[in-house]
Amino acid sequence: MAASAVYDDDMAVSELVTSSLPMETRFPPFQLRQLGGFWFPEAILPGVTAAHARFEPRPSDVFLASFPKSGTTWMKALAFAVAHRADHPPRSPGHPLRHRNPHDCVKFLEEPLAVDGGMLAALPSPRVIATHLPYSLLPGRVVAGGGSGVRIVYICRDPKDALVSTWLFAKKVVAAAAARDGDDGDDGKPPPPPTTFEEAFELFCDGRCTAGPQWRHVADYWEANQKLPDKVLFLRYEEMLMDPVANVRKLAEFMGCAFSGEEEAAGVARDIVDLCSIDALKNMEVNKNGTQEYVKNESFFRKGVAGDWSNYMTPAMAKRLDMIVEEAVQGRAEATTAGRTEPGGAEDPAPGVAGDPAAPAAEDPAASEAPDAVGAACGSGVAATCGVAKREELGDAVVELGAEDPEGVQRAGESPPRDGCEADRAEVDAGVRCAAPLLSVAVAGEAGA
């Protein structure tokens, strides 16, 4: 079947199933749908379908996973430079990163035409591929427990900084759409007004943002790293800022291309860090004047610092978000020891299980540990990574919050709240993956072809 016909089929499947998924429209620029307990732009769902149905991984593939605005652009540049340094020395004037945006050098798995358009298949090995999908929604052939040889690098960032960066980026995309489309967009309606920071904060705390909830996204990969450290590398944005050279060495070793003694003597790791620094990238002509499909390249480069959230959040807001993350992580740790996950994802497959024979369940060594031990491990890993304050430091500032929606309000035009993917499973044939009805229909159709 021609690529265009396959893409059309994926679009048809997406339109058929998307309408049944919960919708969120209050965080422009993207209209979001809830899939497997996470929120994603409608536009990427055909790409997710294609990835699950037809993506063929290679043993040398390296996946760069991240929650949006958590250092993705920087990580793309670093990993690309590390993987291709033999052909493109970092000091070379003709290095691709000097003439192309990192997002043009490293494509997202879930881009609508990444699989069906042949973009990923045409890349030489080793391929570096990015994704914002959580570990639990990666294709079965990709997950580390599937034995495909694929390596996964995850970078996480303080959720407060991720929120600020997300909001500022969204404002730029909305402004670009307004400038491009004028009063009328593609649907004949004016572009949505930008969300205020206070509105964005409330939605983020509800987990209603692209790839949210952020804390579940991070916990997905943290747990995978704990089970399969040789297959999943967990990096922290803040630690990379403090010692980028050491972290680039760690990245290269994990990717299977550690720096040789000769390269170390020549300072290649430092050259890569210098090439990929925020200042260097933002000052390159392609990133000052080039554009992506929906926004200027310069929009992907801001400050590249840790702690900028303090310029946007009140102390009470910061403590509230810290508490949400801490409670969610602690609850997940306790639930893991009981053989389940937290509310809102109770039926999600465990990391290492993706609903097809290529992804056998991974052993969970933590299952036999005491809840306190697991909670401490997760707290020192995920919660500390996210910059969570200790509970005793919060005092009277702790805000009582519900698990999913503090107000318990069903918004106008929105589907009623549903219990994770249990409701999703009821919409599709039994035996297919509960986390994603869209993917279930696609896989079922592929099997019956």
Short mmCIF file of C-alpha atoms in Angstrom, two decimals:
data_model
loop_
_atom_site.label_atom_id
_atom_site.label_comp_id
_atom_site.label_asym_id
_atom_site.label_seq_id
_atom_site.Cartn_x
_atom_site.Cartn_y
_atom_site.Cartn_z
CA MET A 1 0.00 0.00 0.00
CA ALA A 2 1.33 3.45 -0.91
CA ALA A 3 2.48 5.67 1.93
CA SER A 4 -0.18 8.25 1.17
CA ALA A 5 -2.93 5.63 1.29
CA VAL A 6 -1.64 4.26 4.61
CA TYR A 7 -1.54 7.78 6.01
CA ASP A 8 -5.11 8.37 4.86
CA ASP A 9 -6.14 5.16 6.63
CA ASP A 10 -4.48 6.33 9.84
CA MET A 11 -6.27 9.66 9.57
CA ALA A 12 -9.58 7.86 9.13
CA VAL A 13 -8.91 5.69 12.17
CA SER A 14 -7.94 8.77 14.15
CA GLU A 15 -11.10 10.66 13.23
CA LEU A 16 -13.22 7.60 13.99
CA VAL A 17 -11.82 7.02 17.46
CA THR A 18 -10.70 10.48 18.57
CA SER A 19 -14.25 11.72 18.98
CA SER A 20 -14.75 9.21 21.81
CA LEU A 21 -11.73 10.43 23.79
CA PRO A 22 -12.00 13.11 26.51
CA MET A 23 -11.15 16.55 25.15
CA GLU A 24 -9.41 19.61 26.60
CA THR A 25 -9.49 22.95 24.75
CA ARG A 26 -8.45 25.44 27.43
CA PHE A 27 -4.67 25.25 26.94
CA PRO A 28 -3.96 26.64 23.44
CA PRO A 29 -2.46 26.24 20.93
CA PHE A 30 -3.42 22.56 20.67
CA GLN A 31 -6.73 20.81 21.18
CA LEU A 32 -5.91 17.88 23.44
CA ARG A 33 -7.35 14.38 23.75
CA GLN A 34 -6.77 11.97 26.62
CA LEU A 35 -5.12 8.72 25.58
CA GLY A 36 -4.07 6.08 28.08
CA GLY A 37 -4.30 8.55 30.95
CA PHE A 38 -2.22 11.26 29.21
CA TRP A 39 -3.20 14.31 27.16
CA PHE A 40 -1.94 14.78 23.59
CA PRO A 41 -2.66 17.09 20.65
CA GLU A 42 -5.22 15.60 18.30
CA ALA A 43 -2.88 16.21 15.39
CA ILE A 44 -0.31 13.62 16.52
CA LEU A 45 -2.74 10.73 17.04
CA PRO A 46 -2.42 9.43 13.45
CA GLY A 47 1.34 9.38 13.97
CA VAL A 48 0.93 7.41 17.19
CA THR A 49 -1.28 4.95 15.31
CA ALA A 50 1.33 4.53 12.60
CA ALA A 51 4.14 4.07 15.12
CA HIS A 52 2.34 1.26 16.91
CA ALA A 53 1.25 -0.47 13.74
CA ARG A 54 4.27 -0.16 11.48
CA PHE A 55 7.41 1.26 13.09
CA GLU A 56 10.34 -1.15 12.76
CA PRO A 57 13.09 -0.49 15.31
CA ARG A 58 16.75 -1.26 14.72
CA PRO A 59 19.07 -2.59 17.43
CA SER A 60 21.20 0.55 17.18
CA ASP A 61 18.27 2.98 17.61
CA VAL A 62 18.46 5.53 20.42
CA PHE A 63 15.22 7.12 21.62
CA LEU A 64 15.23 10.50 23.32
CA ALA A 65 12.16 10.71 25.54
CA SER A 66 11.01 13.77 27.45
CA PHE A 67 8.07 15.69 28.77
CA PRO A 68 7.71 18.81 26.57
CA LYS A 69 9.93 21.78 27.39
CA SER A 70 12.25 19.75 29.58
CA GLY A 71 15.45 20.17 27.60
CA THR A 72 14.29 18.32 24.47
CA THR A 73 15.97 20.63 21.94
CA TRP A 74 19.26 20.58 23.85
CA MET A 75 19.16 16.80 24.22
CA LYS A 76 18.45 16.37 20.50
CA ALA A 77 21.51 18.44 19.64
CA LEU A 78 23.78 16.63 22.11
CA ALA A 79 22.69 13.12 21.12
CA PHE A 80 22.90 13.88 17.40
CA ALA A 81 26.40 15.33 17.79
CA VAL A 82 27.52 12.33 19.87
CA ALA A 83 26.08 9.74 17.48
CA HIS A 84 27.46 11.30 14.30
CA ARG A 85 30.77 12.77 15.47
CA ALA A 86 32.81 10.43 13.23
CA ASP A 87 31.21 11.85 10.09
CA HIS A 88 30.65 15.33 11.51
CA PRO A 89 33.38 16.47 13.94
CA PRO A 90 31.92 19.08 16.30
CA ARG A 91 34.43 21.74 15.22
CA SER A 92 33.60 21.29 11.53
CA PRO A 93 32.18 24.45 9.88
CA GLY A 94 29.87 22.21 7.90
CA HIS A 95 28.39 20.41 10.90
CA PRO A 96 24.63 19.86 10.35
CA LEU A 97 23.78 21.61 13.62
CA ARG A 98 25.38 24.78 12.28
CA HIS A 99 22.94 24.80 9.38
CA ARG A 100 19.87 22.93 10.62
CA ASN A 101 17.68 23.22 13.69
CA PRO A 102 18.00 20.26 16.11
CA HIS A 103 14.35 19.41 15.42
CA ASP A 104 15.23 18.97 11.74
CA CYS A 105 18.15 16.70 12.65
CA VAL A 106 16.17 14.51 15.07
CA LYS A 107 12.54 13.78 14.23
CA PHE A 108 9.74 12.79 16.58
CA LEU A 109 8.39 9.25 16.33
CA GLU A 110 4.82 10.53 16.57
CA GLU A 111 5.07 13.12 13.80
CA PRO A 112 2.23 12.32 11.37
CA LEU A 113 4.54 11.38 8.49
CA ALA A 114 7.55 10.10 10.45
CA VAL A 115 6.59 6.47 9.88
CA ASP A 116 4.14 6.52 6.97
CA GLY A 117 6.08 9.20 5.11
CA GLY A 118 9.28 7.16 5.32
CA MET A 119 11.29 9.84 7.15
CA LEU A 120 12.55 7.47 9.84
CA ALA A 121 13.04 4.48 7.55
CA ALA A 122 15.31 6.56 5.31
CA LEU A 123 17.69 7.53 8.12
CA PRO A 124 21.07 5.77 8.31
CA SER A 125 22.00 3.89 11.47
CA PRO A 126 22.46 4.70 14.24
CA ARG A 127 19.16 6.56 14.28
CA VAL A 128 18.36 9.08 16.99
CA ILE A 129 14.59 9.43 17.38
CA ALA A 130 12.67 11.66 19.78
CA THR A 131 9.33 11.16 21.50
CA HIS A 132 7.07 12.85 24.04
CA LEU A 133 5.13 9.61 24.60
CA PRO A 134 5.24 8.15 28.12
CA TYR A 135 6.97 4.80 28.51
CA SER A 136 3.63 3.04 28.92
CA LEU A 137 2.50 4.24 25.47
CA LEU A 138 5.63 3.44 23.47
CA PRO A 139 5.19 0.83 20.72
CA GLY A 140 5.76 -2.71 21.93
CA ARG A 141 8.70 -3.19 19.58
CA VAL A 142 10.49 -0.23 21.15
CA VAL A 143 10.13 -0.73 24.90
CA ALA A 144 13.30 -1.82 26.56
CA GLY A 145 11.75 -5.01 27.92
CA GLY A 146 11.00 -6.20 24.38
CA GLY A 147 14.55 -7.25 23.64
CA SER A 148 14.80 -5.05 20.54
CA GLY A 149 18.15 -3.60 21.59
CA VAL A 150 16.74 -0.08 21.48
CA ARG A 151 18.20 2.29 24.06
CA ILE A 152 16.04 4.98 25.65
CA VAL A 153 17.38 8.23 27.11
CA TYR A 154 14.99 10.20 29.29
CA ILE A 155 15.57 13.75 30.46
CA CYS A 156 13.42 15.24 33.20
CA ARG A 157 13.18 18.75 34.56
CA ASP A 158 11.71 20.52 37.58
CA PRO A 159 7.98 20.64 36.73
CA LYS A 160 7.78 24.28 37.76
CA ASP A 161 10.34 25.26 35.12
CA ALA A 162 8.71 22.92 32.59
CA LEU A 163 5.37 24.65 33.16
CA VAL A 164 6.81 28.14 32.72
CA SER A 165 8.60 27.12 29.53
CA THR A 166 5.47 25.39 28.22
CA TRP A 167 3.33 28.46 28.84
CA LEU A 168 5.78 30.87 27.22
CA PHE A 169 6.20 28.60 24.20
CA ALA A 170 2.43 28.23 23.84
CA LYS A 171 2.07 32.01 23.81
CA LYS A 172 4.57 32.21 20.94
CA VAL A 173 2.75 29.54 18.94
CA VAL A 174 -0.61 31.29 19.46
CA ALA A 175 0.91 34.61 18.40
CA ALA A 176 2.47 33.01 15.32
CA ALA A 177 -0.87 31.47 14.36
CA ALA A 178 -2.63 34.81 14.75
CA ALA A 179 -0.01 36.55 12.60
CA ARG A 180 -0.19 33.83 9.96
CA ASP A 181 -3.96 33.32 9.80
CA GLY A 182 -5.18 36.79 10.71
CA ASP A 183 -8.68 36.90 12.12
CA ASP A 184 -9.64 33.56 10.61
CA GLY A 185 -7.76 30.29 11.08
CA ASP A 186 -8.03 27.17 8.98
CA ASP A 187 -11.49 26.49 10.42
CA GLY A 188 -12.72 30.04 9.80
CA LYS A 189 -12.53 30.90 13.49
CA PRO A 190 -10.17 33.39 15.13
CA PRO A 191 -7.12 31.93 16.88
CA PRO A 192 -7.70 31.25 20.59
CA PRO A 193 -6.52 33.88 23.05
CA PRO A 194 -3.37 33.00 24.97
CA THR A 195 -3.93 31.33 28.33
CA THR A 196 -2.97 33.40 31.37
CA PHE A 197 -0.26 31.94 33.57
CA GLU A 198 -2.76 31.43 36.39
CA GLU A 199 -5.02 29.46 34.04
CA ALA A 200 -2.09 27.44 32.74
CA PHE A 201 -1.01 26.69 36.30
CA GLU A 202 -4.42 25.29 37.25
CA LEU A 203 -4.55 23.11 34.13
CA PHE A 204 -1.00 21.87 34.73
CA CYS A 205 -1.87 20.98 38.32
CA ASP A 206 -4.81 18.98 36.93
CA GLY A 207 -2.43 17.23 34.53
CA ARG A 208 -4.29 18.80 31.59
CA CYS A 209 -1.42 19.80 29.31
CA THR A 210 0.46 18.18 26.44
CA ALA A 211 1.81 14.81 27.64
CA GLY A 212 0.49 15.51 31.15
CA PRO A 213 0.31 14.70 33.97
CA GLN A 214 4.01 15.56 34.10
CA TRP A 215 4.67 13.58 37.28
CA ARG A 216 3.22 10.39 35.80
CA HIS A 217 5.32 10.90 32.68
CA VAL A 218 8.48 11.16 34.79
CA ALA A 219 7.51 8.24 37.03
CA ASP A 220 6.90 6.02 33.98
CA TYR A 221 10.50 6.36 32.87
CA TRP A 222 11.94 6.37 36.38
CA GLU A 223 10.38 2.97 37.04
CA ALA A 224 11.63 1.67 33.69
CA ASN A 225 15.13 2.87 34.54
CA GLN A 226 14.99 1.11 37.91
CA LYS A 227 14.04 -2.17 36.23
CA LEU A 228 16.24 -1.91 33.15
CA PRO A 229 19.12 0.50 33.80
CA ASP A 230 21.11 -0.87 30.86
CA LYS A 231 18.26 -0.02 28.50
CA VAL A 232 16.83 3.19 29.99
CA LEU A 233 19.04 6.11 31.01
CA PHE A 234 17.47 8.70 33.33
CA LEU A 235 19.04 12.17 33.16
CA ARG A 236 18.20 15.34 35.08
CA TYR A 237 18.22 18.69 33.30
CA GLU A 238 19.55 20.49 36.36
CA GLU A 239 22.47 18.07 36.75
CA MET A 240 23.30 18.40 33.06
CA LEU A 241 23.50 22.17 33.45
CA MET A 242 25.91 21.80 36.37
CA ASP A 243 28.28 19.37 34.62
CA PRO A 244 27.47 19.04 30.91
CA VAL A 245 30.76 17.37 29.92
CA ALA A 246 30.40 14.55 32.45
CA ASN A 247 26.81 13.99 31.35
CA VAL A 248 27.78 13.94 27.66
CA ARG A 249 30.34 11.25 28.50
CA LYS A 250 27.62 9.31 30.30
CA LEU A 251 25.32 9.77 27.30
CA ALA A 252 27.94 8.56 24.81
CA GLU A 253 28.75 5.48 26.89
CA PHE A 254 25.07 4.59 27.20
CA MET A 255 24.55 5.05 23.46
CA GLY A 256 27.30 2.52 22.80
CA CYS A 257 29.82 5.01 21.43
CA ALA A 258 31.97 6.04 24.39
CA PHE A 259 34.73 8.54 23.74
CA SER A 260 38.08 6.93 22.96
CA GLY A 261 41.27 7.90 24.73
CA GLU A 262 42.29 9.84 21.65
CA GLU A 263 38.97 11.72 21.64
CA GLU A 264 39.30 12.50 25.33
CA ALA A 265 42.77 13.88 24.78
CA ALA A 266 41.46 16.02 21.93
CA GLY A 267 38.62 17.39 24.06
CA VAL A 268 35.83 16.10 21.80
CA ALA A 269 33.29 15.92 24.64
CA ARG A 270 33.90 19.57 25.48
CA ASP A 271 33.67 20.47 21.78
CA ILE A 272 30.23 18.83 21.60
CA VAL A 273 29.06 20.70 24.70
CA ASP A 274 30.28 23.98 23.21
CA LEU A 275 28.63 23.28 19.85
CA CYS A 276 25.31 22.45 21.53
CA SER A 277 25.21 25.13 24.20
CA ILE A 278 22.07 27.23 24.29
CA ASP A 279 24.01 30.38 23.44
CA ALA A 280 25.78 28.74 20.50
CA LEU A 281 22.59 27.27 19.07
CA LYS A 282 20.45 30.39 19.44
CA ASN A 283 23.11 32.50 17.71
CA MET A 284 23.32 30.30 14.63
CA GLU A 285 21.71 31.88 11.60
CA VAL A 286 19.31 28.98 10.99
CA ASN A 287 17.93 29.34 14.52
CA LYS A 288 17.65 33.11 14.34
CA ASN A 289 15.76 33.22 11.05
CA GLY A 290 14.52 29.71 10.24
CA THR A 291 11.07 28.33 10.97
CA GLN A 292 9.33 25.09 11.78
CA GLU A 293 5.82 24.29 10.59
CA TYR A 294 4.10 26.40 13.23
CA VAL A 295 6.70 28.60 14.92
CA LYS A 296 10.06 30.30 14.40
CA ASN A 297 13.19 28.33 15.29
CA GLU A 298 14.19 31.01 17.80
CA SER A 299 11.18 30.02 19.91
CA PHE A 300 12.94 26.79 20.92
CA PHE A 301 15.75 28.66 22.65
CA ARG A 302 15.05 30.69 25.75
CA LYS A 303 17.24 30.96 28.86
CA GLY A 304 18.27 27.35 29.37
CA VAL A 305 18.52 27.81 33.13
CA ALA A 306 17.12 26.20 36.27
CA GLY A 307 14.89 28.04 38.73
CA ASP A 308 13.37 30.64 36.39
CA TRP A 309 9.95 29.59 37.73
CA SER A 310 10.53 31.91 40.69
CA ASN A 311 9.99 34.86 38.32
CA TYR A 312 6.46 33.66 37.49
CA MET A 313 5.10 31.71 40.48
CA THR A 314 4.17 32.85 43.94
CA PRO A 315 5.66 30.81 46.80
CA ALA A 316 2.20 29.37 47.48
CA MET A 317 1.84 28.22 43.87
CA ALA A 318 5.26 26.59 43.94
CA LYS A 319 4.51 24.77 47.19
CA ARG A 320 1.17 23.59 45.86
CA LEU A 321 2.71 22.08 42.74
CA ASP A 322 5.54 20.54 44.75
CA MET A 323 2.97 18.91 47.02
CA ILE A 324 0.97 17.53 44.11
CA VAL A 325 4.09 15.90 42.69
CA GLU A 326 5.23 14.58 46.05
CA GLU A 327 1.86 13.02 46.86
CA ALA A 328 1.51 11.53 43.38
CA VAL A 329 4.97 9.98 43.48
CA GLN A 330 4.52 8.65 46.99
CA GLY A 331 1.12 7.22 46.08
CA ARG A 332 2.56 5.55 43.02
CA ALA A 333 5.40 4.05 45.05
CA GLU A 334 2.97 2.60 47.58
CA ALA A 335 0.67 1.36 44.84
CA THR A 336 3.56 -0.31 43.02
CA THR A 337 4.29 -2.44 46.05
CA ALA A 338 0.65 -3.49 46.06
CA GLY A 339 0.79 -4.43 42.38
CA ARG A 340 -1.20 -1.51 41.01
CA THR A 341 -0.80 2.13 39.92
CA GLU A 342 -2.36 5.33 41.18
CA PRO A 343 -5.94 6.39 40.38
CA GLY A 344 -6.35 7.60 36.84
CA GLY A 345 -4.05 4.89 35.51
CA ALA A 346 -5.24 1.83 37.40
CA GLU A 347 -5.52 -0.30 34.32
CA ASP A 348 -2.47 0.96 32.44
CA PRO A 349 -0.02 -1.75 31.48
CA ALA A 350 3.09 -1.80 33.62
CA PRO A 351 6.33 -0.52 32.12
CA GLY A 352 7.66 -3.24 29.83
CA VAL A 353 4.18 -4.33 28.73
CA ALA A 354 2.87 -2.90 25.50
CA GLY A 355 0.18 -5.31 24.43
CA ASP A 356 2.05 -7.34 21.82
CA PRO A 357 4.32 -10.41 21.84
CA ALA A 358 7.40 -8.23 21.34
CA ALA A 359 7.07 -6.77 24.81
CA PRO A 360 7.12 -9.40 27.57
CA ALA A 361 6.53 -8.13 31.08
CA ALA A 362 9.67 -7.17 32.93
CA GLU A 363 10.41 -8.52 36.39
CA ASP A 364 9.72 -5.96 39.11
CA PRO A 365 12.36 -6.37 41.81
CA ALA A 366 10.70 -3.63 43.85
CA ALA A 367 7.51 -5.63 44.23
CA SER A 368 8.90 -7.57 47.18
CA GLU A 369 10.37 -4.55 48.96
CA ALA A 370 8.72 -2.81 51.86
CA PRO A 371 6.52 0.16 50.89
CA ASP A 372 8.70 2.54 52.89
CA ALA A 373 11.81 1.45 51.00
CA VAL A 374 10.17 1.87 47.63
CA GLY A 375 8.69 5.21 48.64
CA ALA A 376 12.10 6.40 49.76
CA ALA A 377 13.69 5.28 46.50
CA CYS A 378 11.07 7.05 44.41
CA GLY A 379 11.18 10.09 46.63
CA SER A 380 14.92 10.46 46.29
CA GLY A 381 14.66 9.86 42.57
CA VAL A 382 11.51 11.23 41.00
CA ALA A 383 10.32 13.69 43.63
CA ALA A 384 13.76 15.09 44.32
CA THR A 385 14.37 15.31 40.59
CA CYS A 386 11.30 17.48 40.24
CA GLY A 387 12.49 19.86 42.93
CA VAL A 388 9.91 18.80 45.50
CA ALA A 389 10.20 20.40 48.93
CA LYS A 390 10.08 18.23 52.02
CA ARG A 391 6.61 17.85 53.50
CA GLU A 392 7.63 19.31 56.86
CA GLU A 393 8.77 22.51 55.12
CA LEU A 394 5.33 23.22 53.70
CA GLY A 395 3.53 23.81 56.98
CA ASP A 396 0.16 25.52 56.62
CA ALA A 397 0.72 26.13 52.92
CA VAL A 398 -0.42 22.60 52.02
CA VAL A 399 -3.51 22.72 49.84
CA GLU A 400 -6.06 19.92 49.88
CA LEU A 401 -6.28 18.51 46.36
CA GLY A 402 -8.29 15.81 44.66
CA ALA A 403 -6.56 13.06 42.68
CA GLU A 404 -7.68 14.25 39.27
CA ASP A 405 -9.79 17.43 39.47
CA PRO A 406 -9.70 19.47 42.69
CA GLU A 407 -13.01 21.08 41.84
CA GLY A 408 -14.71 17.93 40.65
CA VAL A 409 -16.31 19.95 37.88
CA GLN A 410 -17.26 18.63 34.48
CA ARG A 411 -16.50 21.35 31.97
CA ALA A 412 -18.99 22.34 29.30
CA GLY A 413 -18.65 20.26 26.18
CA GLU A 414 -16.39 17.76 27.88
CA SER A 415 -16.91 14.03 28.35
CA PRO A 416 -17.62 12.89 31.93
CA PRO A 417 -14.55 11.84 33.94
CA ARG A 418 -13.59 8.22 33.41
CA ASP A 419 -11.50 5.83 35.42
CA GLY A 420 -8.22 5.74 33.52
CA CYS A 421 -8.25 3.43 30.53
CA GLU A 422 -10.88 1.09 31.99
CA ALA A 423 -13.49 3.07 30.08
CA ASP A 424 -11.25 3.11 27.02
CA ARG A 425 -11.12 -0.67 27.05
CA ALA A 426 -14.91 -0.88 26.90
CA GLU A 427 -14.85 0.94 23.59
CA VAL A 428 -12.75 -1.60 21.73
CA ASP A 429 -12.58 -5.35 21.29
CA ALA A 430 -11.39 -7.40 24.24
CA GLY A 431 -7.78 -8.47 24.17
CA VAL A 432 -6.30 -5.31 22.69
CA ARG A 433 -4.29 -2.79 24.63
CA CYS A 434 -6.46 -0.93 27.11
CA ALA A 435 -4.32 2.16 27.27
CA ALA A 436 -5.13 3.39 23.78
CA PRO A 437 -8.33 2.62 21.88
CA LEU A 438 -6.92 4.46 18.89
CA LEU A 439 -3.94 2.13 18.80
CA SER A 440 -6.11 -0.89 19.49
CA VAL A 441 -8.24 -0.27 16.42
CA ALA A 442 -5.16 0.29 14.29
CA VAL A 443 -3.43 -2.87 15.47
CA ALA A 444 -6.60 -4.92 15.11
CA GLY A 445 -7.01 -3.65 11.58
CA GLU A 446 -3.40 -4.46 10.76
CA ALA A 447 -3.78 -8.00 12.08
CA GLY A 448 -6.87 -8.58 10.01
CA ALA A 449 -5.36 -7.23 6.80
#
